[in-house]
N, CA and C of each residue as an Amber inpcrd file, in Angstrom:
protein
   402
 156.1560000 144.9390000 124.5970000 155.0040000 144.6240000 123.7900000
 155.3780000 143.4940000 122.8250000 154.5590000 142.4510000 122.7820000
 154.8390000 141.3230000 121.8890000 154.4550000 141.6870000 120.4600000
 154.8870000 140.8550000 119.5180000 154.5540000 141.0880000 118.1160000
 153.0370000 141.0100000 117.9060000 152.3640000 140.0910000 118.5700000
 150.9040000 139.9730000 118.4480000 150.2140000 141.2390000 118.9570000
 150.7110000 141.8000000 120.0530000 150.1350000 143.0390000 120.5750000
 150.3850000 144.1930000 119.6100000 151.5540000 144.2060000 118.9830000
 151.8680000 145.2610000 118.0270000 150.9570000 145.1840000 116.8060000
 150.6860000 143.9740000 116.3480000 149.9000000 143.8060000 115.1300000
 148.3930000 143.9190000 115.3820000 147.9100000 143.3140000 116.4660000
 146.4640000 143.2190000 116.6590000 145.9000000 144.0760000 117.7920000
 146.7490000 144.5640000 118.6970000 146.2670000 145.3120000 119.8550000
 145.9970000 146.7730000 119.5420000 145.2150000 147.4110000 120.4190000
 144.8550000 148.8130000 120.2330000 145.4420000 149.7120000 121.3080000
 146.2770000 149.1900000 122.1690000 146.8610000 149.9890000 123.2450000
 148.3590000 150.1190000 123.0520000 148.8990000 151.1950000 123.5850000
 150.3400000 151.3990000 123.5540000 150.7670000 152.2900000 122.4010000
 152.0640000 152.3130000 122.2030000 152.6780000 153.1690000 121.1930000
 153.4870000 152.3200000 120.2250000 153.6380000 152.8120000 119.0080000
 154.3690000 152.0850000 117.9750000 155.2820000 153.0520000 117.2470000
 156.5230000 152.6920000 117.1230000 157.4580000 153.5730000 116.4270000
 157.3330000 153.4300000 114.9170000 157.8700000 154.4080000 114.2080000
 157.7450000 154.4340000 112.7460000 158.3250000 153.1940000 112.0940000
 159.4770000 152.7570000 112.5160000 160.1250000 151.5870000 111.9250000
 159.1930000 150.3790000 111.9530000 158.6060000 150.1220000 113.0980000
 157.7100000 148.9780000 113.2460000 156.4400000 149.1640000 112.4150000
 155.9420000 150.3860000 112.3720000 154.7620000 150.7010000 111.5710000
 154.9970000 150.3430000 110.1020000 156.1310000 150.7810000 109.5590000
 156.4350000 150.5050000 108.1570000 156.7150000 149.0310000 107.9180000
 157.5090000 148.4070000 108.7800000 157.8470000 146.9940000 108.5710000
 156.6190000 146.0960000 108.6270000 155.7400000 146.3360000 109.5850000
 154.5230000 145.5170000 109.6990000 153.6040000 145.7820000 108.5160000
 153.4250000 147.0330000 108.1300000 152.5780000 147.3550000 106.9770000
 153.1040000 146.7200000 105.6920000 154.3950000 146.8600000 105.4470000
 154.9830000 146.2990000 104.2280000 154.9180000 144.7760000 104.2570000
 155.2500000 144.1810000 105.3920000 155.2030000 142.7200000 105.5070000
 153.8070000 142.1690000 105.2840000 152.8130000 142.7970000 105.8830000
 151.4430000 142.3300000 105.7310000 150.9540000 142.5360000 104.2980000
 151.3390000 143.6340000 103.6580000 150.9590000 143.8770000 102.2680000
 151.5440000 142.8150000 101.3520000 152.7910000 142.4490000 101.5750000
 153.4230000 141.3940000 100.7740000 152.6700000 140.0720000 100.9570000
 152.3050000 139.7530000 102.1820000 151.5600000 138.5150000 102.4500000
 150.2220000 138.5290000 101.7160000 149.4950000 139.6370000 101.7620000
 148.1990000 139.7570000 101.0790000 148.3720000 139.5880000  99.5730000
 149.3800000 140.2230000  98.9950000 149.6130000 140.1240000  97.5570000
 149.9490000 138.6910000  97.1640000 150.8010000 138.0350000  97.9340000
 151.1770000 136.6520000  97.6250000 149.9580000 135.7380000  97.7020000
 149.1580000 135.8620000  98.7430000 147.9570000 135.0290000  98.8700000
 147.0060000 135.2740000  97.7050000 146.8310000 136.5290000  97.3150000
 145.9460000 136.8560000  96.1900000 146.4790000 136.2810000  94.8860000
 147.7830000 136.3910000  94.6480000 148.3750000 135.8460000  93.4240000
 148.2770000 134.3270000  93.3850000 148.4910000 133.6830000  94.5210000
 148.3480000 132.2270000  94.5880000 146.8970000 131.8420000  94.3070000
 145.9640000 132.6040000  94.8330000 144.5440000 132.3520000  94.5810000
 144.2310000 132.4970000  93.0910000 144.7680000 133.5310000  92.4640000
 144.5750000 133.6850000  91.0160000 145.1530000 132.4900000  90.2660000
 146.3620000 132.0570000  90.6580000 147.0140000 130.9430000  89.9820000
 146.2400000 129.6350000  90.1550000 145.7050000 129.4130000  91.3410000
 144.9860000 128.1610000  91.6060000 143.6160000 128.1500000  90.9280000
 142.8590000 129.2350000  91.0950000 141.4770000 129.2470000  90.6220000
 141.3210000 129.8280000  89.2190000 142.2920000 130.6090000  88.7690000
 142.2680000 131.1350000  87.4110000 141.0370000 131.9540000  87.0740000
 140.5060000 132.6700000  88.0320000 139.2910000 133.4390000  87.7790000
 139.5530000 134.9440000  87.7330000 140.7240000 135.3150000  87.2670000
 141.0970000 136.7310000  87.2150000 140.1820000 137.5200000  86.2800000
 139.8630000 136.9640000  85.1220000 139.0650000 137.6820000  84.1360000
 137.6190000 137.8660000  84.5920000 137.0870000 136.9280000  85.3340000
 135.6850000 136.9690000  85.7400000 135.4140000 138.0690000  86.7690000
 136.3480000 138.3200000  87.6510000 136.1390000 139.3060000  88.7040000
 135.2560000 138.7970000  89.8220000 134.9680000 137.5210000  89.8190000
 134.1740000 136.9180000  90.8910000 134.6580000 135.4860000  91.0860000
 134.0940000 134.8170000  92.0450000 134.4750000 133.4350000  92.2860000
 135.3570000 133.3000000  93.5060000 136.1150000 132.2060000  93.5670000
 136.9200000 131.9160000  94.7650000 137.9440000 133.0010000  95.1170000
 138.5580000 133.5970000  94.1010000 139.5430000 134.6400000  94.3920000
 138.8810000 135.8430000  95.0510000 137.6980000 136.1890000  94.6100000
 136.9710000 137.3060000  95.2300000 136.6280000 136.9710000  96.6760000
 136.2590000 135.7150000  96.9430000 135.9710000 135.2850000  98.3150000
 137.2260000 135.4060000  99.1720000 138.3710000 134.9700000  98.6380000
 139.6400000 135.0810000  99.3660000 139.9380000 136.5380000  99.6840000
 139.7460000 137.4200000  98.7240000 140.0020000 138.8500000  98.9480000
 139.0730000 139.4210000 100.0100000 137.8150000 139.0210000  99.9900000
 136.8590000 139.5080000 100.9970000 137.2240000 139.0040000 102.3910000
 137.6640000 137.7580000 102.4780000 138.0660000 137.1990000 103.7730000
 139.3200000 137.8990000 104.2870000 140.2430000 138.2270000 103.4000000
 141.4810000 138.9100000 103.8010000 141.2350000 140.3620000 104.1950000
 140.1340000 140.9440000 103.7500000 139.8490000 142.3410000 104.0420000
 139.6540000 142.5800000 105.5450000 139.0470000 141.6300000 106.2420000
 138.7580000 141.8070000 107.6670000 140.0470000 141.9420000 108.4870000
 140.9990000 141.0050000 108.3930000 142.2360000 141.2160000 109.1600000
 143.0440000 142.4070000 108.6580000 142.9660000 142.6910000 107.3660000
 143.6760000 143.8460000 106.8310000 143.1460000 145.1370000 107.4490000
 141.8510000 145.2630000 107.5660000 141.2390000 146.4370000 108.1820000
 141.6010000 146.5190000 109.6680000 141.4960000 145.4020000 110.3810000
 141.8190000 145.3510000 111.8170000 143.2600000 145.7920000 112.0590000
 144.1850000 145.2040000 111.3140000 145.6060000 145.5120000 111.4930000
 145.8800000 146.9710000 111.1230000 145.2780000 147.4550000 110.0570000
 145.4650000 148.8490000 109.6590000 145.0110000 149.8230000 110.7340000
 143.8500000 149.5450000 111.3290000 143.3450000 150.4040000 112.4000000
 144.2530000 150.3290000 113.6210000 144.6690000 149.1180000 113.9890000
 145.5230000 148.9420000 115.1680000 146.8550000 149.6810000 115.0020000
 147.4800000 149.5480000 113.8420000 148.7650000 150.2120000 113.6110000
 148.6110000 151.7330000 113.5970000 147.5960000 152.2250000 112.9030000
 147.3780000 153.6750000 112.8340000 147.0720000 154.2420000 114.2150000
 146.2800000 153.5270000 114.9950000 145.9310000 153.9950000 116.3360000
 147.1700000 154.0840000 117.2260000 148.0160000 153.0640000 117.1750000
 149.2270000 153.0880000 118.0020000 150.2150000 154.1600000 117.5350000
 150.2420000 154.4260000 116.2260000 151.0900000 155.5290000 115.7510000
 150.5430000 156.8730000 116.2340000 149.2170000 157.0260000 116.2410000
 148.6220000 158.2510000 116.7950000 148.9940000 158.3840000 118.2650000
 148.9380000 157.2800000 118.9880000 149.3170000 157.3140000 120.3990000
 150.7760000 157.7350000 120.5490000 151.6470000 157.2700000 119.6700000
 153.0550000 157.6490000 119.7450000 153.2150000 159.1460000 119.4850000
 152.3310000 159.7120000 118.6810000 152.3710000 161.1540000 118.4050000
 151.5850000 161.9410000 119.4460000 151.0840000 161.2540000 120.4930000
 150.3050000 161.8430000 121.5870000 148.9730000 162.4100000 121.0940000
 148.3520000 161.6720000 120.1800000 147.0470000 162.0420000 119.6440000
 146.0590000 160.9180000 119.9310000 144.7930000 161.2630000 120.0440000
 143.7450000 160.2820000 120.3020000 143.3570000 159.5050000 119.0570000
 142.5310000 158.4890000 119.2380000 142.1120000 157.6190000 118.1510000
 141.2060000 158.2730000 117.1290000 140.5800000 159.3910000 117.4720000
 139.7340000 160.0980000 116.5250000 140.4770000 160.5590000 115.2840000
 141.7640000 160.7450000 115.4160000 142.5710000 161.1600000 114.2710000
 142.6020000 160.0900000 113.2000000 142.5210000 158.8230000 113.5900000
 142.5120000 157.7380000 112.6010000 141.2920000 157.8890000 111.6940000
 140.1590000 158.2070000 112.2790000 138.9360000 158.4140000 111.4940000
 139.1470000 159.5620000 110.5150000 139.7250000 160.6440000 110.9880000
 139.9940000 161.7920000 110.1110000 140.9220000 161.4010000 108.9670000
 142.0170000 160.7220000 109.2950000 143.0070000 160.3580000 108.2770000
 142.4040000 159.4630000 107.1930000 141.5000000 158.5780000 107.5680000
 140.9600000 157.6200000 106.6070000 139.7170000 158.1080000 105.8810000
 138.9090000 158.9390000 106.5280000 137.6240000 159.2940000 105.9380000
 137.5880000 160.6430000 105.2260000 138.5830000 161.4780000 105.4180000
 138.6150000 162.7680000 104.7160000 139.4730000 162.5850000 103.4640000
 138.8180000 162.6310000 102.3000000 139.5610000 162.3830000 101.0530000
 140.6970000 163.3710000 100.8390000 141.7250000 162.9080000 100.2400000
 142.9310000 163.6000000  99.8200000 143.6620000 164.2770000 100.9840000
 143.0800000 165.2870000 101.5970000 143.7590000 166.0130000 102.6720000
 144.0390000 165.0730000 103.8520000 143.0440000 164.3220000 104.2870000
 143.2200000 163.3870000 105.3920000 144.2210000 162.2960000 105.0610000
 144.1560000 161.7940000 103.8380000 145.0710000 160.7200000 103.4340000
 146.5190000 161.2120000 103.4060000 146.7360000 162.3820000 102.8430000
 148.0990000 162.9310000 102.7850000 148.5940000 163.2700000 104.1850000
 147.7520000 163.9250000 104.9620000 148.1230000 164.2890000 106.3250000
 148.4140000 163.0320000 107.1430000 147.5680000 162.0290000 107.0320000
 147.7840000 160.7760000 107.7510000 149.0590000 160.0830000 107.3180000
 149.3270000 160.0740000 106.0210000 150.5500000 159.4510000 105.5040000
 151.7830000 160.1090000 106.1090000 151.7860000 161.4240000 106.1620000
 152.9250000 162.1600000 106.7300000 152.9770000 161.9840000 108.2470000
 151.8340000 162.1850000 108.9090000 151.7650000 162.1300000 110.3740000
 152.1590000 160.7440000 110.9050000 151.6030000 159.7000000 110.3190000
 151.8390000 158.3500000 110.8290000 153.1470000 157.7520000 110.3260000
 153.5130000 158.0640000 109.1040000 154.6600000 157.4080000 108.5080000
 155.9860000 158.1130000 108.6210000 155.9740000 159.4150000 108.8580000
 157.2320000 160.1560000 108.7820000 157.5830000 161.0080000 109.9930000
 156.5920000 161.4530000 110.7580000 156.8960000 162.3140000 111.9010000
 157.2420000 161.4780000 113.1260000 158.2320000 161.9400000 113.8670000
 158.7050000 161.2310000 115.0470000 157.6640000 161.2940000 116.1670000
 157.6810000 160.2920000 117.0120000 156.7650000 160.2470000 118.1480000
 157.2110000 161.1760000 119.2700000 156.3750000 161.2610000 120.2820000
 156.6830000 162.0690000 121.4530000 157.9170000 161.5000000 122.1480000
 158.8580000 162.3660000 122.5000000 160.0500000 161.9320000 123.2100000
 159.6820000 161.5800000 124.6460000 160.0960000 160.4270000 125.1090000
 159.8050000 160.0180000 126.4780000 158.3700000 159.5570000 126.6460000
 157.9510000 159.4860000 127.8940000 156.6110000 159.0040000 128.2360000
 155.5600000 160.0370000 127.8470000 154.4030000 159.5480000 127.3750000
 153.2540000 160.4220000 127.1770000 152.0310000 159.7450000 127.7860000
 150.8390000 160.2880000 127.5620000 149.6480000 159.7470000 128.2230000
 149.2820000 158.3440000 127.7530000 149.9120000 157.8420000 126.6990000
 149.6270000 156.4980000 126.1870000 150.6830000 155.4690000 126.5590000
 151.7040000 155.8820000 127.2800000 152.7080000 154.9360000 127.7520000
 154.1260000 155.4050000 127.5150000 155.0350000 154.4800000 127.7570000
 156.4560000 154.7890000 127.6030000 156.8480000 154.8240000 126.1380000
 157.9720000 155.4420000 125.8720000 158.4780000 155.5600000 124.5150000
 158.8690000 154.1900000 123.9750000 158.4310000 153.8420000 122.7740000
 158.8420000 152.5520000 122.2030000 160.3130000 152.5410000 121.8060000
 160.9460000 153.7090000 121.7610000 162.3690000 153.7940000 121.4410000
 163.2410000 153.6630000 122.6830000 162.6080000 153.6680000 123.8470000
 163.3720000 153.5640000 125.0790000 163.8580000 154.9010000 125.5900000
 163.4120000 155.9850000 124.9910000 163.7940000 157.3210000 125.4430000
 163.0070000 157.6190000 126.7100000 163.7010000 157.8080000 127.7970000
 163.0300000 158.0610000 129.0570000 162.5770000 156.7940000 129.7530000
 163.1140000 155.6620000 129.3700000 162.7430000 154.3830000 129.9860000
 163.3770000 153.2320000 129.2320000 162.9600000 152.0090000 129.5500000
 163.5320000 150.8380000 128.8840000 162.9850000 150.7010000 127.4740000
 163.7390000 150.0480000 126.6090000 163.3440000 149.8840000 125.2160000
 162.7090000 148.5320000 124.9800000 161.9840000 148.4230000 123.9020000
 161.4010000 147.1570000 123.4900000 162.4360000 146.4720000 122.6000000
 163.3160000 145.6940000 123.2000000 164.4530000 145.1520000 122.4790000
 164.1410000 143.9090000 121.6570000 163.0600000 143.2020000 121.9320000
 162.7670000 141.9760000 121.1870000 162.5370000 142.2540000 119.7110000
 161.7180000 143.2620000 119.3810000 161.4580000 143.5750000 117.9840000
 162.7180000 144.1460000 117.3410000 163.4850000 144.9190000 118.0860000
 164.7160000 145.4740000 117.5540000 165.6960000 144.3570000 117.1730000
 165.7330000 143.2780000 117.9600000 166.6090000 142.1480000 117.6590000
 166.1380000 141.4030000 116.4260000 164.8260000 141.2990000 116.2350000
 164.2920000 140.5870000 115.0820000 164.6590000 141.2860000 113.7780000
 164.5040000 142.6260000 113.7590000 164.7110000 143.3690000 112.5290000
 166.0920000 143.9770000 112.4070000 166.9680000 143.7520000 113.3520000
 168.3070000 144.3390000 113.2720000 169.2120000 143.5490000 112.3760000
């Protein structure tokens, strides 16, 4: 699976390491872009203007990537995509459960109904991403 498929695709499985690294990396990028926007436009106090437009534009890819990553983590746990809706839309309980389920629990060992193990257990491993972050 390529990096673009990991970030933007909705099929396959994603291991915890990749889930955290992509989430943290994308969050840092969003924060930097927002801070640069504040520095350039200086409209922090107003709460509207160009910085608000930048934040609204960034929301679309942020939502897409968040859904894609959560869905692939559910697939790694051998769960369907409906769980993503539960994790995001059920206040407190869903958020905590989703945080633990997606971020901390190990995926299914070996192949499951969503594909081969991203760790290479029971098949070949996805070594390109491992080389990038090793």
